[in-house]
Amino acid sequence: MSNRPASTKRGARRLSPRAYKLWSTVHLVVASAWLGVTAAKLVLGLAAVLTGAPPRAQSLYLAVDAVDVTFPPLAIATLLSGVVLSMGTRWGLLRHYWVVTKLVLTIAVIVTAVQLEDRYVRRAVPALEWRDGGTFFDAQPWSAGLLLALPVVHLIMLVAVTVLSVYKPWGKTRKAAARPPVRRGVEAR
């Protein structure tokens, strides 16, 4: 198997088969791990919100923080490997609506995680208060809802990105569709 890049005409694969397999594997592993971290944050957060024992809830929130350490590197690795794959294949980064949508959703998850989670969710956790015999959700439904909303929204967005990767809906962007097709073997006059 050759290690040289395939044809570089517009729309063709620009990565060698070996490089494509490597980047695809990296992308699948880090994207799957990112999805798993997001699901774990949701499950741990839900358990913390619904428990009636404050020490257990605090332990669960510590577990969320421990899992959350992997969120930024996995998000950045997913974004970078996705950009490399899109630029190295016929799909291109801005040539198809489904790729553009994946890019926008990925960046939106990263930005909302950094901005909203760090600003609002982390402020809500130290303010945990319980009523006797109740749960955090019973005592502070707004804060509890906020603690669960981000992982739910992020999980929905990441599942949508996965579905887009499988089905590849819509078509080419206007800019890509407006380009004339490249013909091999025809000389320009």
XYZ file of N, CA and C in Angstrom:
567
model
N 0.843 -1.173 0.000
C 0.000 0.000 0.000
C 0.888 1.236 0.000
N 0.606 2.164 -0.876
C 1.392 3.377 -0.992
C 1.057 4.343 0.138
N 2.049 5.120 0.524
C 1.843 6.091 1.585
C 1.688 7.500 1.026
N 1.667 7.636 -0.298
C 1.543 8.961 -0.885
C 0.074 9.359 -0.973
N -0.195 10.669 -0.935
C -1.586 11.122 -0.987
C -2.254 10.720 -2.293
N -3.539 10.527 -2.221
C -4.323 10.225 -3.409
C -4.430 11.490 -4.256
N -5.143 11.404 -5.341
C -5.324 12.526 -6.260
C -5.746 13.784 -5.505
N -5.224 14.931 -5.935
C -5.547 16.180 -5.243
C -6.542 17.029 -6.014
N -7.215 16.468 -7.012
C -8.233 17.257 -7.703
C -9.345 17.620 -6.733
N -10.069 18.683 -7.026
C -11.110 19.154 -6.131
C -12.120 18.037 -5.849
N -12.379 17.813 -4.582
C -13.358 16.812 -4.200
C -12.782 15.433 -3.963
N -11.520 15.217 -4.261
C -10.932 13.890 -4.064
C -10.271 13.806 -2.699
N -10.000 12.600 -2.280
C -9.305 12.380 -1.015
C -7.885 12.920 -1.125
N -7.477 13.658 -0.102
C -6.140 14.226 -0.071
C -5.230 13.487 0.908
N -5.799 12.639 1.730
C -5.021 11.847 2.671
C -4.721 10.485 2.055
N -3.565 9.956 2.377
C -3.272 8.602 1.928
C -4.222 7.649 2.657
N -4.432 6.460 2.140
C -5.310 5.507 2.829
C -4.860 5.228 4.267
N -3.561 5.131 4.490
C -3.052 4.884 5.836
C -3.342 6.074 6.758
N -3.105 7.288 6.270
C -3.374 8.488 7.077
C -4.868 8.633 7.342
N -5.692 8.319 6.330
C -7.143 8.395 6.504
C -7.607 7.434 7.599
N -7.103 6.216 7.580
C -7.481 5.237 8.609
C -7.022 5.695 9.995
N -5.830 6.229 10.075
C -5.315 6.712 11.350
C -6.189 7.845 11.897
N -6.450 8.859 11.068
C -7.254 10.001 11.520
C -8.696 9.597 11.802
N -9.237 8.671 11.028
C -10.596 8.187 11.297
C -10.660 7.484 12.645
N -9.664 6.672 12.928
C -9.619 5.966 14.208
C -9.500 6.953 15.360
N -8.590 7.906 15.233
C -8.428 8.925 16.277
C -9.745 9.668 16.495
N -10.365 10.071 15.408
C -11.611 10.835 15.508
C -12.723 10.013 16.168
N -12.872 8.773 15.760
C -13.911 7.925 16.358
C -13.673 7.685 17.842
N -12.426 7.456 18.222
C -12.113 7.198 19.628
C -12.382 8.435 20.481
N -11.862 9.585 20.082
C -12.028 10.779 20.922
C -13.472 11.278 20.909
N -14.157 11.163 19.775
C -15.561 11.592 19.721
C -16.435 10.682 20.582
N -16.179 9.387 20.539
C -16.930 8.446 21.383
C -16.663 8.707 22.861
N -15.415 8.963 23.191
C -15.070 9.258 24.581
C -15.732 10.552 25.037
N -15.774 11.556 24.178
C -16.420 12.832 24.511
C -17.909 12.625 24.766
N -18.535 11.838 23.923
C -19.952 11.514 24.114
C -20.153 10.765 25.433
N -19.257 9.837 25.744
C -19.345 9.089 26.995
C -19.154 9.970 28.220
N -18.225 10.905 28.152
C -18.007 11.836 29.263
C -19.251 12.688 29.487
N -19.857 13.130 28.412
C -21.076 13.939 28.527
C -22.206 13.128 29.141
N -22.361 11.890 28.717
C -23.391 11.016 29.300
C -23.103 10.746 30.778
N -21.839 10.541 31.127
C -21.471 10.306 32.530
C -21.782 11.526 33.388
N -21.512 12.722 32.860
C -21.828 13.936 33.609
C -23.328 14.047 33.857
N -24.126 13.651 32.886
C -25.577 13.699 33.047
C -26.034 12.702 34.111
N -25.553 11.477 34.035
C -25.972 10.441 34.993
C -25.535 10.805 36.409
N -24.293 11.234 36.574
C -23.810 11.615 37.901
C -24.544 12.839 38.441
N -24.796 13.814 37.568
C -25.534 15.005 37.989
C -26.965 14.682 38.380
N -27.603 13.811 37.624
C -28.976 13.402 37.943
C -29.021 12.680 39.283
N -28.069 11.797 39.509
C -28.016 11.082 40.786
C -27.779 12.055 41.940
N -26.917 13.057 41.729
C -26.637 14.037 42.785
C -27.860 14.894 43.091
N -28.587 15.277 42.061
C -29.764 16.132 42.251
C -30.887 15.377 42.945
N -31.027 14.097 42.670
C -32.154 13.333 43.202
C -31.886 12.646 44.537
N -30.660 12.641 44.992
C -30.381 11.983 46.266
C -30.861 12.839 47.440
N -31.234 12.178 48.494
C -31.671 12.891 49.693
C -30.566 13.052 50.706
N -29.376 12.597 50.383
C -28.252 12.645 51.323
C -27.215 13.660 50.844
N -27.091 14.781 51.521
C -26.126 15.804 51.091
C -24.693 15.298 50.913
N -24.161 14.456 51.803
C -22.785 13.984 51.568
C -22.655 13.173 50.277
N -23.681 12.383 49.963
C -23.653 11.599 48.719
C -23.690 12.536 47.511
N -24.533 13.554 47.580
C -24.620 14.503 46.470
C -23.294 15.223 46.262
N -22.670 15.640 47.337
C -21.386 16.315 47.207
C -20.336 15.377 46.608
N -20.367 14.116 46.990
C -19.438 13.139 46.406
C -19.701 12.949 44.918
N -20.967 12.914 44.557
C -21.311 12.760 43.144
C -20.866 13.984 42.336
N -21.008 15.183 42.910
C -20.531 16.375 42.212
C -19.015 16.380 42.087
N -18.325 15.838 43.081
C -16.875 15.689 42.962
C -16.532 14.715 41.830
N -17.345 13.682 41.679
C -17.144 12.736 40.575
C -17.375 13.420 39.230
N -18.387 14.299 39.168
C -18.633 15.059 37.931
C -17.405 15.907 37.608
N -16.846 16.573 38.620
C -15.642 17.377 38.391
C -14.472 16.517 37.926
N -14.340 15.327 38.486
C -13.258 14.430 38.082
C -13.415 14.000 36.629
N -14.632 13.684 36.235
C -14.897 13.285 34.849
C -14.746 14.483 33.911
N -15.122 15.659 34.400
C -15.100 16.870 33.583
C -13.692 17.280 33.178
N -12.688 16.794 33.863
C -11.305 17.119 33.515
C -10.989 16.650 32.098
N -11.614 15.566 31.669
C -11.334 15.029 30.333
C -12.131 15.728 29.235
N -13.136 16.511 29.605
C -14.014 17.144 28.613
C -13.251 18.061 27.643
N -12.466 19.042 28.115
C -11.787 19.937 27.159
C -10.815 19.244 26.209
N -9.922 18.363 26.697
C -9.014 17.743 25.727
C -9.734 16.870 24.702
N -10.786 16.172 25.138
C -11.537 15.346 24.189
C -12.274 16.217 23.178
N -12.828 17.333 23.632
C -13.537 18.240 22.725
C -12.596 18.824 21.680
N -11.438 19.288 22.115
C -10.469 19.871 21.182
C -9.925 18.801 20.233
N -9.634 17.616 20.739
C -9.137 16.532 19.881
C -10.188 16.126 18.854
N -11.460 16.109 19.264
C -12.538 15.786 18.322
C -12.635 16.852 17.245
N -12.586 18.104 17.640
C -12.665 19.201 16.676
C -11.493 19.153 15.695
N -10.288 19.023 16.209
C -9.108 19.021 15.336
C -9.074 17.811 14.405
N -9.364 16.635 14.935
C -9.343 15.449 14.070
C -10.463 15.519 13.032
N -11.593 16.098 13.387
C -12.677 16.273 12.425
C -12.310 17.242 11.313
N -11.622 18.310 11.661
C -11.179 19.275 10.645
C -10.155 18.619 9.717
N -9.213 17.878 10.276
C -8.221 17.189 9.438
C -8.921 16.219 8.489
N -9.865 15.448 9.000
C -10.585 14.496 8.141
C -11.376 15.205 7.051
N -12.055 16.275 7.411
C -12.869 16.964 6.407
C -11.994 17.601 5.332
N -10.863 18.139 5.737
C -9.970 18.749 4.752
C -9.246 17.701 3.909
N -9.118 16.499 4.442
C -8.396 15.454 3.735
C -9.269 14.505 2.951
N -10.558 14.790 2.861
C -11.475 13.935 2.111
C -12.279 14.770 1.128
N -13.073 14.096 0.354
C -13.880 14.792 -0.662
C -14.980 15.641 -0.056
N -15.281 15.434 1.236
C -16.371 16.189 1.851
C -15.991 17.643 2.076
N -14.762 17.934 2.373
C -14.321 19.308 2.598
C -14.911 19.891 3.872
N -14.347 20.993 4.323
C -14.792 21.606 5.569
C -16.062 22.425 5.389
N -16.185 23.125 4.290
C -17.344 23.996 4.076
C -18.082 23.671 2.775
N -17.929 22.468 2.268
C -18.550 22.107 0.994
C -19.940 21.496 1.138
N -20.239 20.880 2.278
C -21.526 20.213 2.475
C -22.183 20.730 3.752
N -23.489 20.886 3.693
C -24.223 21.429 4.842
C -24.074 20.563 6.087
N -24.040 19.255 5.923
C -23.945 18.399 7.102
C -22.606 18.567 7.809
N -21.532 18.821 7.069
C -20.223 19.035 7.684
C -20.197 20.382 8.410
N -20.756 21.393 7.775
C -20.827 22.723 8.397
C -21.663 22.657 9.674
N -22.784 21.938 9.627
C -23.644 21.800 10.799
C -22.906 21.082 11.926
N -22.164 20.035 11.608
C -21.367 19.332 12.622
C -20.351 20.273 13.252
N -19.700 21.073 12.438
C -18.706 22.017 12.934
C -19.349 23.034 13.877
N -20.480 23.577 13.476
C -21.181 24.572 14.302
C -21.637 23.952 15.627
N -22.224 22.763 15.576
C -22.672 22.109 16.812
C -21.499 21.780 17.737
N -20.406 21.318 17.175
C -19.225 20.991 17.980
C -18.692 22.236 18.677
N -18.560 23.324 17.934
C -18.073 24.570 18.524
C -19.069 25.090 19.563
N -20.366 24.940 19.303
C -21.384 25.390 20.259
C -21.295 24.616 21.574
N -21.058 23.321 21.505
C -20.916 22.527 22.734
C -19.689 23.004 23.512
N -18.597 23.225 22.816
C -17.370 23.666 23.490
C -17.573 25.036 24.137
N -18.129 25.982 23.405
C -18.311 27.338 23.917
C -19.286 27.358 25.095
N -20.410 26.660 24.976
C -21.371 26.671 26.087
C -20.819 25.954 27.307
N -20.018 24.937 27.102
C -19.411 24.245 28.249
C -18.451 25.174 28.977
N -17.657 25.917 28.222
C -16.682 26.814 28.838
C -17.386 28.011 29.481
N -18.280 28.636 28.741
C -18.914 29.854 29.237
C -19.961 29.593 30.308
N -20.932 28.765 30.006
C -22.058 28.578 30.921
C -21.718 27.687 32.102
N -21.051 26.594 31.841
C -20.761 25.679 32.943
C -19.833 26.324 33.958
N -18.788 26.945 33.466
C -17.847 27.569 34.389
C -18.469 28.737 35.147
N -19.323 29.500 34.485
C -19.897 30.681 35.131
C -21.070 30.371 36.046
N -21.983 29.525 35.591
C -23.232 29.342 36.322
C -23.305 28.051 37.121
N -22.957 26.961 36.497
C -23.092 25.672 37.171
C -22.146 25.585 38.354
N -20.920 25.984 38.182
C -19.955 25.896 39.284
C -20.316 26.820 40.443
N -21.062 27.892 40.169
C -21.531 28.759 41.247
C -22.700 28.135 41.997
N -23.472 27.331 41.298
C -24.652 26.736 41.927
C -24.269 25.607 42.884
N -23.205 24.885 42.575
C -22.833 23.728 43.391
C -22.486 24.110 44.834
N -21.691 25.169 45.095
C -21.406 25.499 46.498
C -22.644 25.948 47.274
N -23.683 26.363 46.574
C -24.889 26.846 47.243
C -25.889 25.730 47.514
N -25.432 24.501 47.502
C -26.335 23.375 47.715
C -26.978 23.454 49.091
N -28.286 23.390 49.091
C -29.028 23.398 50.354
C -30.118 22.344 50.262
N -30.326 21.671 51.361
C -31.365 20.657 51.419
C -32.337 20.987 52.535
N -33.552 20.590 52.318
C -34.518 20.595 53.406
C -34.489 19.200 54.010
N -34.851 19.094 55.242
C -34.855 17.776 55.888
C -35.729 16.809 55.118
N -35.149 15.670 54.760
C -35.901 14.624 54.086
C -36.141 14.871 52.610
N -35.644 15.954 52.056
C -35.873 16.246 50.650
C -34.619 16.056 49.823
N -34.726 16.430 48.569
C -33.586 16.357 47.660
C -33.186 17.773 47.283
N -32.050 17.896 46.652
C -31.601 19.195 46.158
C -32.609 19.738 45.150
N -33.191 18.860 44.357
C -34.172 19.295 43.373
C -35.408 19.876 44.057
N -35.830 19.270 45.158
C -36.974 19.802 45.906
C -36.662 21.175 46.487
N -35.441 21.354 46.978
C -35.062 22.592 47.649
C -34.776 23.725 46.666
N -34.100 23.421 45.569
C -33.689 24.444 44.613
C -33.898 23.953 43.183
N -35.136 23.939 42.713
C -35.379 23.398 41.371
C -34.658 24.167 40.263
N -34.499 25.482 40.410
C -33.826 26.267 39.368
C -32.357 25.861 39.255
N -31.660 25.807 40.388
C -30.248 25.413 40.367
C -30.086 23.971 39.901
N -30.963 23.098 40.378
C -30.882 21.691 39.979
C -31.132 21.544 38.481
N -32.109 22.281 37.976
C -32.383 22.232 36.541
C -31.214 22.723 35.718
N -30.566 23.772 36.211
C -29.394 24.307 35.531
C -28.257 23.294 35.514
N -28.083 22.583 36.611
C -27.022 21.590 36.693
C -27.238 20.434 35.716
N -28.494 20.163 35.388
C -28.795 19.056 34.473
C -28.992 19.505 33.028
N -29.357 20.755 32.824
C -29.695 21.222 31.480
C -28.518 21.150 30.511
N -27.356 21.598 30.949
C -26.212 21.600 30.028
C -25.819 20.209 29.555
N -25.666 19.232 30.438
C -25.335 17.901 29.919
C -26.417 17.333 28.999
N -27.689 17.627 29.289
C -28.768 17.141 28.417
C -28.645 17.770 27.038
N -28.490 19.090 26.996
C -28.378 19.794 25.707
C -27.119 19.346 24.966
N -26.014 19.227 25.686
C -24.769 18.773 25.041
C -24.902 17.354 24.491
N -25.549 16.492 25.234
C -25.739 15.116 24.773
C -26.601 15.085 23.512
N -27.666 15.862 23.493
C -28.529 15.940 22.304
C -27.731 16.451 21.105
N -26.935 17.482 21.326
C -26.146 18.046 20.225
C -25.112 17.049 19.711
N -24.449 16.339 20.617
C -23.427 15.376 20.187
C -24.041 14.161 19.500
N -25.214 13.741 19.936
C -25.908 12.654 19.240
C -26.334 13.133 17.849
N -26.774 14.378 17.745
C -27.132 14.933 16.431
C -25.921 14.948 15.502
N -24.758 15.296 16.027
C -23.526 15.279 15.227
C -23.233 13.863 14.746
N -23.443 12.889 15.607
C -23.210 11.492 15.238
C -24.172 11.050 14.142
N -25.437 11.411 14.280
C -26.440 11.065 13.263
C -26.079 11.715 11.931
N -25.651 12.968 11.957
C -25.243 13.641 10.718
C -24.081 12.918 10.053
N -23.171 12.396 10.848
C -22.027 11.674 10.298
C -22.446 10.401 9.585
N -23.486 9.773 10.076
C -23.937 8.511 9.492
C -24.783 8.754 8.242
N -25.752 9.680 8.331
C -26.708 9.861 7.230
C -26.276 10.876 6.178
N -25.422 11.816 6.526
C -24.915 12.834 5.592
C -26.053 13.462 4.763
N -27.012 14.109 5.437
C -28.163 14.667 4.717
C -27.828 15.971 3.991
N -28.850 16.506 3.350
C -28.825 17.784 2.656
C -27.934 17.687 1.435
N -27.145 18.632 1.154
C -26.329 18.591 -0.046
C -25.158 19.530 0.094
N -24.696 19.986 -1.048
C -23.560 20.902 -1.042
C -24.024 22.304 -0.659
N -23.103 23.061 -0.090
C -23.388 24.453 0.224
C -23.498 25.229 -1.082
N -24.074 26.417 -1.020
C -24.237 27.211 -2.244
C -22.909 27.480 -2.922
N -21.914 27.789 -2.120
C -20.596 28.082 -2.684
C -20.014 26.865 -3.398
N -20.128 25.691 -2.798
C -19.600 24.467 -3.404
C -20.415 24.058 -4.623
N -21.735 24.264 -4.591
C -22.592 23.887 -5.710
C -22.387 24.807 -6.908
N -21.968 26.050 -6.649
C -21.774 27.009 -7.736
C -20.494 26.767 -8.523
N -19.559 26.020 -7.977
C -18.307 25.742 -8.676
C -18.557 24.803 -9.847
N -17.951 25.103 -10.981
C -18.090 24.175 -12.108
C -17.319 22.890 -11.816
N -17.822 21.758 -12.294
C -17.112 20.494 -12.054
C -15.763 20.478 -12.757
N -14.806 19.831 -12.167
C -13.473 19.702 -12.764
C -13.494 18.469 -13.658
N -13.101 18.653 -14.903
C -13.073 17.550 -15.850
C -11.640 17.141 -16.099
N -11.389 15.876 -16.014
C -10.042 15.373 -16.254
C -9.833 15.175 -17.751
N -8.680 15.557 -18.222
C -8.324 15.326 -19.615
C -8.857 16.355 -20.585
N -9.559 17.387 -20.105
C -10.079 18.429 -20.981
C -9.250 19.669 -20.756
N -8.638 20.174 -21.791
C -7.793 21.355 -21.661
C -8.632 22.610 -21.759
N -8.225 23.633 -21.031
C -8.924 24.925 -21.076
C -8.585 25.620 -22.368
N -9.552 26.293 -22.936
C -9.318 27.010 -24.203
C -9.068 28.457 -23.986
